[in-house]
Coordinates of C-alpha atoms and ligand atoms in Angstrom, one line a residue:
M1 CA -20.0 0.7 -29.0
K2 CA -19.0 0.4 -25.1
R3 CA -14.9 2.8 -25.1
R4 CA -13.7 0.1 -23.2
K5 CA -15.3 -3.0 -24.9
F6 CA -13.3 -0.6 -28.5
I7 CA -10.1 -0.6 -26.1
Q8 CA -10.2 -4.7 -25.9
L9 CA -10.6 -5.2 -29.7
M10 CA -8.8 -2.8 -30.9
S11 CA -5.7 -2.7 -28.1
I12 CA -4.5 0.8 -29.9
T13 CA -3.1 2.7 -26.2
P14 CA -0.1 3.6 -24.9
A15 CA 3.0 3.5 -25.0
A16 CA 7.6 5.1 -26.5
V17 CA 11.2 3.9 -26.1
V18 CA 14.7 5.3 -24.9
L19 CA 16.8 7.1 -27.7
A20 CA 19.7 8.7 -26.1
P21 CA 19.3 12.3 -27.7
K22 CA 22.8 11.8 -29.9
L23 CA 20.7 8.9 -31.7
L24 CA 18.4 11.3 -32.5
H25 CA 19.2 13.5 -35.6
A26 CA 17.5 16.9 -36.2
K27 CA 15.8 18.1 -39.6
S28 CA 14.7 21.6 -40.2
S29 CA 11.0 22.4 -39.1
T30 CA 11.2 25.2 -42.0
V31 CA 8.6 24.6 -43.7
A32 CA 8.5 23.7 -47.3
A33 CA 7.6 27.2 -48.5
K34 CA 7.7 27.4 -52.6
S35 CA 3.8 25.5 -53.2
S36 CA 2.5 24.8 -56.4
P37 CA -0.8 25.8 -58.1
T38 CA -2.2 21.9 -57.8
Y39 CA -3.9 20.0 -55.5
G40 CA -4.2 16.4 -53.6
S41 CA -7.2 14.9 -54.1
T42 CA -9.8 13.6 -56.0
G43 CA -12.4 14.1 -53.8
G44 CA -15.2 12.3 -54.8
K45 CA -17.7 9.6 -52.8
L46 CA -18.0 8.8 -49.4
P47 CA -17.0 5.7 -49.2
D48 CA -19.6 3.9 -45.9
Y49 CA -16.8 2.9 -43.8
A50 CA -15.7 6.9 -43.3
K51 CA -18.8 8.3 -42.1
N52 CA -18.4 8.5 -38.9
M53 CA -14.2 9.5 -39.4
L54 CA -15.0 12.9 -37.7
H55 CA -15.8 11.1 -34.4
S56 CA -15.0 8.3 -32.3
D57 CA -16.9 6.0 -30.0
M58 CA -15.8 8.4 -26.9
D59 CA -19.1 10.8 -25.8
G60 CA -18.1 13.5 -23.2
I61 CA -20.0 12.2 -19.4
G62 CA -20.0 14.9 -17.4
P63 CA -18.4 14.5 -13.8
D64 CA -22.3 13.7 -12.5
G65 CA -22.9 10.6 -15.3
K66 CA -25.4 13.0 -17.9
P67 CA -24.0 13.0 -21.6
T68 CA -22.3 16.4 -22.1
G69 CA -22.9 16.1 -26.2
Q70 CA -19.9 16.1 -26.7
K71 CA -17.9 13.9 -29.1
A72 CA -13.7 12.8 -29.1
T73 CA -12.0 14.2 -33.4
Y74 CA -8.4 13.8 -31.9
T75 CA -8.1 17.1 -32.9
G76 CA -8.3 18.9 -30.0
A77 CA -11.2 20.6 -31.5
S78 CA -14.8 19.1 -30.7
K79 CA -16.6 19.3 -34.2
A80 CA -19.5 17.4 -32.9
N81 CA -21.3 17.4 -35.3
A82 CA -19.7 17.4 -38.5
K83 CA -19.9 16.2 -41.8
A84 CA -18.3 13.1 -43.0
E85 CA -18.9 14.3 -46.0
K86 CA -18.0 18.2 -45.9
A87 CA -15.2 17.3 -45.4
M88 CA -14.7 15.5 -47.5
K89 CA -14.9 18.3 -50.2
H90 CA -11.8 20.6 -48.7
K91 CA -8.2 20.1 -50.3
M92 CA -4.9 21.5 -49.0
K93 CA -2.6 22.7 -51.3
L94 CA 0.5 21.0 -52.4
T95 CA 4.0 21.2 -53.2
R96 CA 5.4 20.4 -55.7
E97 CA 7.9 18.1 -54.2
E98 CA 4.1 16.8 -52.4
Q99 CA 2.4 16.6 -55.6
A100 CA 5.7 14.7 -57.6
I101 CA 5.9 12.0 -54.5
L102 CA 1.8 11.8 -54.7
D103 CA 2.3 11.6 -58.5
G104 CA 4.1 8.4 -58.3
K105 CA 8.8 10.1 -58.7
E106 CA 9.6 8.8 -56.0
G107 CA 8.2 5.0 -56.1
E108 CA 4.4 3.5 -56.0
E109 CA 4.7 2.5 -52.4
K110 CA 6.0 6.7 -51.0
A111 CA 2.7 7.7 -54.1
K112 CA 0.7 5.4 -51.5
L113 CA 1.5 6.7 -48.3
M114 CA 1.4 10.0 -50.0
K115 CA -2.0 9.7 -50.8
I116 CA -3.4 7.9 -47.3
L117 CA -1.3 11.2 -45.5
V118 CA -3.5 14.0 -48.7
I119 CA -7.3 12.0 -47.8
F120 CA -5.7 11.9 -44.1
G121 CA -5.3 15.6 -43.4
N122 CA -8.2 16.9 -45.9
A123 CA -10.8 14.9 -43.6
F124 CA -8.7 17.1 -41.0
G125 CA -9.7 20.9 -43.3
A126 CA -5.5 21.2 -43.0
E127 CA -4.7 23.8 -44.9
K128 CA -0.6 22.0 -45.8
L129 CA 1.4 20.2 -44.9
V130 CA 4.6 20.4 -42.7
D131 CA 8.3 19.3 -42.9
L132 CA 8.8 17.1 -39.7
S133 CA 11.9 17.2 -37.0
G134 CA 12.6 16.0 -33.6
A135 CA 12.3 12.6 -34.0
P136 CA 8.4 10.3 -33.9
H137 CA 7.2 8.2 -31.6
S138 CA 5.7 5.7 -32.5
N139 CA 1.8 2.9 -30.8
M140 CA 2.3 -0.2 -33.0
F141 CA 3.6 -1.8 -30.1
I142 CA 1.0 -5.1 -30.7
G143 CA 1.1 -8.2 -32.8
A144 CA -2.0 -9.6 -32.5
P145 CA -3.9 -10.5 -36.1
Y146 CA -6.2 -8.7 -35.9
M147 CA -3.2 -5.5 -36.6
K148 CA -2.1 -8.1 -40.1
S149 CA -3.3 -5.5 -42.9
M150 CA -1.0 -2.8 -40.7
I151 CA 2.3 -4.6 -40.1
K152 CA 2.0 -6.5 -43.6
M153 CA 1.4 -2.7 -45.2
L154 CA 4.5 -1.3 -43.3
D155 CA 6.0 -4.1 -44.0
E156 CA 5.9 -3.7 -47.5
C157 CA 7.4 0.1 -46.4
A158 CA 10.5 -2.1 -45.0
R159 CA 10.7 -3.3 -47.5
A160 CA 11.1 -1.1 -50.9
G161 CA 13.7 0.5 -48.5
L162 CA 11.3 3.3 -46.6
K163 CA 12.5 4.8 -43.0
S164 CA 11.7 6.6 -41.1
Y165 CA 13.2 10.9 -41.4
A166 CA 14.9 10.2 -37.8
T167 CA 15.3 7.1 -35.6
Y168 CA 12.0 6.9 -33.5
T169 CA 10.6 5.8 -30.3
V170 CA 8.3 3.0 -30.1
N171 CA 5.4 2.2 -27.0
P172 CA 6.5 -0.5 -24.3
R173 CA 5.5 -4.5 -26.1
P174 CA 2.3 -5.9 -24.5
Y175 CA 4.1 -8.6 -23.0
D176 CA 7.0 -10.1 -20.6
V177 CA 7.6 -13.7 -20.4
Y178 CA 10.4 -12.8 -18.8
K179 CA 9.1 -11.6 -15.3
V180 CA 5.5 -10.9 -15.1
Q181 CA 4.2 -13.3 -17.4
N182 CA 7.0 -16.1 -17.1
N183 CA 4.4 -18.9 -16.5
A184 CA 3.3 -21.5 -18.3
R185 CA -0.2 -20.8 -19.3
D186 CA 0.4 -17.1 -20.1
M187 CA 3.7 -17.3 -22.4
E188 CA 0.9 -20.4 -23.9
M189 CA -2.0 -17.8 -24.8
I190 CA 0.7 -14.8 -25.3
Y191 CA 2.4 -16.8 -28.2
E192 CA -1.1 -17.6 -29.7
G193 CA -2.6 -14.1 -29.1
Y194 CA 0.2 -12.2 -30.1
S195 CA 1.4 -13.8 -33.1
L196 CA 3.4 -11.1 -35.3
Q197 CA 5.0 -9.2 -33.2
W198 CA 7.9 -10.4 -33.8
D199 CA 7.3 -9.3 -38.1
L200 CA 6.0 -6.5 -35.6
D201 CA 9.3 -6.3 -34.1
Y202 CA 11.0 -6.4 -37.5
V203 CA 9.3 -4.1 -39.5
H204 CA 10.0 -1.5 -36.1
A205 CA 13.6 -2.5 -36.3
R206 CA 14.1 -1.6 -40.3
L207 CA 11.4 1.7 -41.0
G208 CA 14.6 2.8 -37.4
A209 CA 14.0 2.3 -34.4
P210 CA 15.6 0.7 -32.0
D211 CA 16.4 -1.8 -30.1
L212 CA 14.3 -3.2 -27.4
N213 CA 15.6 -2.3 -24.3
Y214 CA 14.1 1.8 -25.5
R215 CA 10.2 0.8 -25.6
T216 CA 8.5 3.2 -23.7
C217 CA 5.7 4.9 -22.8
A218 CA 7.6 7.4 -20.8
C219 CA 10.2 8.9 -24.4
Y220 CA 10.6 12.4 -23.4
L221 CA 11.8 10.5 -19.4
D222 CA 16.5 12.2 -20.1
E223 CA 17.1 8.7 -19.7
V224 CA 15.4 8.3 -23.4
G225 CA 16.1 11.4 -24.6
N226 CA 13.1 11.7 -27.6
A227 CA 12.3 15.8 -25.9
P228 CA 11.9 18.1 -29.2
E229 CA 12.6 21.5 -28.7
P230 CA 9.4 23.4 -27.9
G231 CA 7.7 24.6 -31.4
T232 CA 8.9 21.5 -33.5
Y233 CA 6.7 19.7 -35.8
V234 CA 6.9 16.2 -35.9
A235 CA 4.2 13.4 -35.9
W236 CA 3.9 11.1 -32.5
A237 CA 1.4 9.1 -31.4
E238 CA 0.3 7.4 -28.2
S239 CA -2.7 8.9 -26.3
S240 CA 0.0 10.2 -22.4
A241 CA 3.5 10.8 -25.2
V242 CA 0.7 13.2 -26.9
N243 CA -0.8 14.6 -23.8
Y244 CA 2.6 15.4 -22.5
G245 CA 5.0 15.3 -25.6
N246 CA 2.4 19.6 -26.3
S247 CA 1.6 20.6 -22.8
V248 CA 5.0 20.3 -21.0
L249 CA 7.6 19.5 -24.4
G250 CA 6.1 22.4 -26.7
I251 CA 5.7 20.2 -29.3
R252 CA 3.5 20.5 -32.0
T253 CA 1.5 17.2 -33.2
N254 CA -2.2 16.1 -33.0
R255 CA -2.7 12.5 -31.5
N256 CA -2.4 9.9 -34.6
G257 CA -3.9 6.6 -34.5
A258 CA -1.3 3.4 -35.0
G259 CA -0.1 3.9 -38.5
M260 CA -0.6 7.6 -39.2
D261 CA 2.9 7.9 -36.4
L262 CA 4.6 5.5 -39.2
I263 CA 2.6 7.0 -41.8
Q264 CA 3.9 10.6 -41.4
A265 CA 7.8 9.0 -40.1
M266 CA 8.4 7.2 -43.2
L267 CA 7.2 10.7 -44.9
G268 CA 8.7 12.7 -43.4
K269 CA 6.0 15.2 -43.3
A270 CA 2.7 16.1 -41.3
P271 CA -1.2 17.5 -42.3
K272 CA -1.0 21.4 -39.7
F273 CA -4.6 21.0 -39.1
G274 CA -6.1 21.1 -34.4
L275 CA -2.5 21.3 -32.6
M276 CA -0.8 22.2 -34.8
T277 CA -1.5 25.0 -35.3
D278 CA -1.7 28.5 -33.0
E279 CA -5.9 28.4 -33.2
G280 CA -5.8 25.6 -32.1
R281 CA -3.8 25.6 -28.9
Q282 CA -6.1 28.5 -27.2
A283 CA -8.0 26.8 -24.3
T284 CA -12.2 26.6 -23.9
W285 CA -12.1 26.1 -20.6
L286 CA -10.7 27.6 -17.8
V287 CA -9.9 25.1 -14.9
E288 CA -9.2 26.9 -11.5
V289 CA -7.3 24.0 -9.3
K290 CA -8.5 25.1 -5.7
T291 CA -8.2 21.9 -4.0
S292 CA -7.4 22.7 0.0
K293 CA -4.2 20.3 0.3
E294 CA -2.2 19.4 -2.6
P295 CA -4.1 18.1 -5.3
D296 CA -5.0 13.9 -6.2
W297 CA -3.4 14.1 -9.5
G298 CA -4.5 11.0 -11.3
A299 CA -8.4 11.9 -9.5
V300 CA -8.1 15.7 -11.3
G301 CA -6.3 14.0 -14.6
T302 CA -9.7 12.4 -15.1
A303 CA -12.6 15.1 -14.1
I304 CA -11.0 17.8 -16.0
G305 CA -10.8 14.8 -19.8
R306 CA -14.7 14.2 -18.1
K307 CA -15.8 17.7 -18.5
C308 CA -13.7 18.8 -21.9
V309 CA -14.0 16.1 -23.5
E310 CA -10.9 16.7 -26.5
D311 CA -10.9 20.0 -25.7
I312 CA -7.8 21.9 -24.4
P313 CA -8.0 24.0 -20.8
Y314 CA -6.3 26.3 -19.4
I315 CA -5.7 25.6 -15.8
T316 CA -5.5 27.4 -12.8
G317 CA -4.0 26.7 -9.3
L318 CA -0.9 24.4 -9.5
K319 CA 1.5 26.6 -9.9
K320 CA 2.7 26.1 -6.7
Y321 CA 4.0 22.3 -6.8
F322 CA 6.6 23.0 -9.8
K323 CA 10.0 25.8 -7.8
G324 CA 10.1 28.2 -9.6
G325 CA 7.5 27.0 -12.1
K326 CA 10.2 24.3 -13.3
V327 CA 9.0 20.8 -14.2
T328 CA 11.6 19.2 -13.5
P329 CA 13.1 15.0 -13.2
D330 CA 11.7 14.6 -10.1
N331 CA 8.5 16.4 -10.2
L332 CA 7.4 15.8 -13.9
H333 CA 5.0 12.9 -12.8
L334 CA 3.1 15.2 -11.4
L335 CA 1.9 16.2 -14.9
K336 CA 2.8 12.7 -16.6
A337 CA 0.1 11.5 -13.7
M338 CA -2.4 14.6 -14.7
G339 CA -2.4 14.5 -17.8
S340 CA -3.4 11.2 -19.0
A341 CA -5.9 10.9 -17.0
T342 CA -7.3 14.1 -19.3
A343 CA -5.4 11.8 -21.6
S344 CA -8.2 8.7 -21.4
S345 CA -10.9 9.7 -18.8
G346 CA -11.0 11.9 -21.6
A347 CA -9.1 12.6 -25.0
V348 CA -7.7 15.1 -24.2
G349 CA -3.7 15.8 -26.6
L350 CA -3.0 19.4 -24.7
Y351 CA -2.7 21.4 -21.4
H352 CA -1.2 24.9 -19.8
V353 CA -0.1 24.9 -16.6
E354 CA 0.0 28.7 -14.8
G355 CA 2.7 29.3 -14.6
V356 CA 4.5 26.0 -15.5
T357 CA 4.0 25.0 -18.8
P358 CA 5.7 26.6 -21.8
E359 CA 3.0 28.5 -23.9
A360 CA 1.7 29.1 -20.8
K361 CA 4.8 30.8 -19.4
K362 CA 5.2 32.8 -22.1
K363 CA 1.6 34.0 -23.7
G364 CA -0.5 32.8 -19.7
K365 CA -4.4 33.9 -20.4
K366 CA -4.3 34.7 -23.4
L367 CA -4.4 31.4 -24.2
L368 CA -8.6 31.3 -23.6
A369 CA -10.8 31.9 -26.0
K370 CA -12.9 33.8 -26.2
D371 CA -16.5 32.2 -24.5
Y372 CA -14.6 29.6 -22.3
K373 CA -15.7 27.7 -19.9
T374 CA -14.8 27.6 -15.7
Y375 CA -15.0 23.7 -14.0
V376 CA -13.9 24.9 -10.3
I377 CA -11.8 21.9 -8.7
D378 CA -11.7 21.9 -5.1
D379 CA -12.3 19.4 -2.3
K380 CA -15.6 18.8 -3.0
E381 CA -15.6 18.1 -6.7
Q382 CA -12.1 16.0 -6.7
A383 CA -13.6 13.7 -3.7
R384 CA -17.1 13.1 -5.8
I385 CA -14.3 12.5 -8.8
I386 CA -13.1 9.5 -7.2
E387 CA -15.8 8.4 -5.2
S388 CA -18.2 7.3 -8.9
F389 CA -14.7 5.5 -9.8
P390 CA -16.6 1.2 -9.7
N391 CA -14.9 -1.5 -7.9
L392 CA -15.4 -3.8 -11.4
W393 CA -13.8 -7.0 -9.3
P394 CA -16.0 -10.1 -9.9
E395 CA -15.6 -10.5 -6.2
K396 CA -15.9 -7.1 -4.3
N397 CA -15.5 -7.5 -1.5
G398 CA -12.1 -9.3 -2.0
D399 CA -8.7 -9.0 -0.7
P400 CA -6.7 -7.0 -3.4
T401 CA -3.5 -9.3 -5.4
A402 CA -1.4 -7.7 -7.2
A403 CA -0.3 -3.9 -7.6
F404 CA 0.2 -2.3 -10.3
I405 CA 2.9 1.3 -10.3
G406 CA 3.2 2.7 -13.9
C407 CA 1.4 3.8 -16.4
P408 CA 1.8 5.5 -17.9
H409 CA 5.8 4.0 -17.4
N410 CA 7.4 5.2 -13.9
T411 CA 10.3 8.0 -13.7
Y412 CA 13.2 7.2 -12.6
H413 CA 12.2 9.3 -9.4
E414 CA 9.3 8.2 -9.2
V415 CA 11.1 4.0 -7.9
I416 CA 13.5 5.4 -5.7
K417 CA 9.9 6.9 -4.0
W418 CA 8.4 3.3 -4.0
G419 CA 12.0 1.9 -3.5
K420 CA 11.2 3.8 -0.2
L421 CA 8.1 4.5 0.6
V422 CA 7.4 0.0 0.8
T423 CA 11.1 -1.0 2.4
E424 CA 10.3 1.7 5.5
A425 CA 7.0 0.5 4.9
L426 CA 7.5 -3.8 6.0
T427 CA 10.5 -2.5 7.6
K428 CA 7.9 -0.7 10.5
A429 CA 4.7 -3.7 9.7
G430 CA 8.7 -5.7 11.3
K431 CA 7.9 -7.5 7.5
E432 CA 10.2 -8.6 4.7
E433 CA 8.0 -9.3 2.0
T434 CA 4.7 -7.5 0.3
A435 CA 1.8 -9.0 1.4
I436 CA 1.3 -9.0 -2.8
P437 CA 3.5 -8.8 -6.4
V438 CA 4.1 -5.3 -7.1
Y439 CA 4.2 -4.5 -10.7
M440 CA 6.8 -1.2 -11.7
F441 CA 6.4 -0.7 -15.0
M442 CA 9.0 1.1 -17.1
P443 CA 11.7 1.9 -18.8
N444 CA 15.5 0.0 -19.1
P445 CA 17.5 2.5 -18.7
V446 CA 15.2 4.1 -16.3
R447 CA 16.0 -0.1 -14.8
D448 CA 19.3 0.6 -15.8
R449 CA 20.4 3.8 -13.4
A450 CA 18.9 2.7 -10.6
I451 CA 20.0 -0.6 -10.8
E452 CA 23.3 1.2 -10.6
E453 CA 23.3 4.3 -8.4
N454 CA 20.5 2.6 -5.9
G455 CA 21.6 -0.8 -5.9
E456 CA 21.6 -1.6 -2.4
L457 CA 17.7 -0.1 -2.9
I458 CA 16.9 -2.2 -6.1
G459 CA 18.6 -5.4 -4.4
K460 CA 16.4 -4.7 -1.2
M461 CA 12.8 -4.2 -3.9
K462 CA 13.2 -7.3 -5.6
R463 CA 13.9 -9.5 -2.7
A464 CA 10.7 -7.4 -1.2
G465 CA 8.3 -8.9 -3.3
M466 CA 9.2 -5.3 -6.1
H467 CA 8.9 -6.2 -10.1
A468 CA 10.4 -4.5 -12.3
T469 CA 9.0 -4.8 -16.4
N470 CA 9.2 -2.7 -19.5
M471 CA 5.8 -3.7 -20.9
C472 CA 2.9 -2.1 -21.1
S473 CA 0.5 -1.9 -17.8
V474 CA -2.6 -2.2 -19.5
S475 CA -1.8 -4.3 -22.1
Y476 CA -1.3 -6.6 -18.9
A477 CA -4.3 -6.3 -17.2
G478 CA -6.4 -6.7 -20.9
M479 CA -5.5 -10.2 -20.9
K480 CA -7.7 -12.6 -21.9
G481 CA -8.8 -13.5 -17.8
F482 CA -7.5 -11.5 -16.3
S483 CA -9.4 -9.9 -14.4
E484 CA -11.5 -13.4 -13.3
R485 CA -8.7 -14.0 -10.9
V486 CA -6.6 -11.2 -10.7
R487 CA -7.6 -8.8 -8.4
G488 CA -5.1 -4.9 -9.2
V489 CA -4.7 -1.9 -7.2
T490 CA -2.8 0.7 -9.0
N491 CA -2.3 4.5 -8.5
S492 CA -2.9 5.4 -12.4
A493 CA -6.0 7.0 -13.7
K494 CA -5.2 5.6 -16.4
T495 CA -4.8 2.1 -16.6
R496 CA -8.5 1.7 -14.6
V497 CA -10.0 3.9 -17.1
Y498 CA -8.8 0.1 -19.6
S499 CA -9.0 -2.2 -16.7
S500 CA -10.3 -3.6 -13.7
V501 CA -7.8 -2.3 -12.1
R502 CA -9.1 0.0 -9.0
Y503 CA -7.1 3.5 -8.5
F504 CA -6.1 3.9 -5.0
P505 CA -4.0 7.4 -3.1
D506 CA -0.2 6.6 -3.1
D507 CA -0.5 6.3 0.9
V508 CA -3.2 4.5 0.5
L509 CA -1.9 1.8 -1.3
V510 CA 1.5 1.8 0.3
K511 CA -0.5 0.2 2.9
I512 CA -2.1 -2.2 0.9
I513 CA 0.9 -3.6 -0.7
V514 CA 2.2 -4.8 2.7
T515 CA -0.2 -5.0 3.9
G516 CA -2.5 -6.7 0.9
K517 CA -5.7 -6.1 2.4
I518 CA -8.2 -2.2 1.4
P519 CA -7.7 0.2 5.0
R520 CA -11.5 0.2 6.0
G521 CA -13.3 3.3 4.6
A522 CA -10.5 3.1 1.4
Ligands
LIG601 FE1 1.7 3.5 -21.2 FE2 0.0 1.3 -21.1 FE3 -0.4 2.7 -19.2 S1 2.3 2.0 -23.0 S2 0.8 5.2 -20.6 S3 1.8 1.3 -19.7 S4 -1.5 1.4 -21.0

């Protein structure tokens, strides 16, 4: 099944929520020390549905458009050609406490969750379960009928009084009937298409998520506050958040599927494998960025994702774009843009940037595994990647009709930067309004900070036609009939992957927003 189709069907895409740090209560990350000789799985015959569980439908396609032979497994370590039957035989060691939960000593619901977790861990060759700390991040954000069984299961857990071990963040909701889909046709589609949204929100409210203001995929922003300490074992889902958390924060989480995040959150435990291990965090690719100017971060991320698929890259040549090798609120969007592209054009759950990200700062090239491969991204390669982006508009030469900025969600710095770029360009062109509506996706606390600290600019942006919303960009672009009626433009390499919206670098995007036309040669 083609990936885009899969996403449309499953809609288990991106994103996260806002918590003040004080809301996030920590718990010891110490792994349960005492282990008993008992084992967690009874093994048995492999069910039919599990045959393909060791890889996804994501086949590695190189920048040349040819298959690379790799298949994503979402573990951070390629398991091409792995056999599900073999994985079924593996059994991890459980502590007495974990075995007791599995045996039902803490209730029927928890026993079921533990059973799921143990089977999951065994399938991926986990050695044991580890205790989680920090705060989880969930990507269970779509209340569509196909999520019914998952929502029902979580509802049963909530009714049984289960809760996440810590207040957790959640991806943005898939719609915004206040500011984006505030028209009769869209609202009708939304209430039909997301008929279980209320049930899902109710589940989150009981399991430990804060109010809807905190919905965002960029949960790690200061205004949101879900940024666990380096080395913390934690359960996050949402490809862009996992990718940023592992790489820039230095946390340890696998790329969990929707639902597995909350199962782990309710148990406070996760199977240790893949990106949670030292070995699984070794880089098998050396990526040398050698562009003559600051790279196009989305294009570089796309190139890395396509090349490495889910393997881990050690990236050189980027330190000069981070003053003193520091990631700050003013430059983190560069890594957010690059990383989310590696996670959507491929399935990269962790990258190291030489001299910048925490593990690369500590260990340097020692992070490279033996027999690593090398990939150079120079001006020519970057141009080749950008040229490979298809124009998916049904009316290929039509004029754009809307701009999408903020996938993953915008930082405060990005909101102000875009506000100035667009309003100053409008003034220069003698205009007061943008030629097309501009949707700025951001967490509500970022919007509130922007209003408080830059009220005049935010007012100007609003009058010019720039709309702030905390929904998910791709969910909007994935709406039924969207590509037939909207010719979208974006600077997000992630939105580009999952929709018909076309990608342009920032400077070109500003021109498009002001004129409503795509510049010749762009
Ligand atoms: Fe966030 Fe939605 Fe993009 S969750 S990363 S805005 S696809």
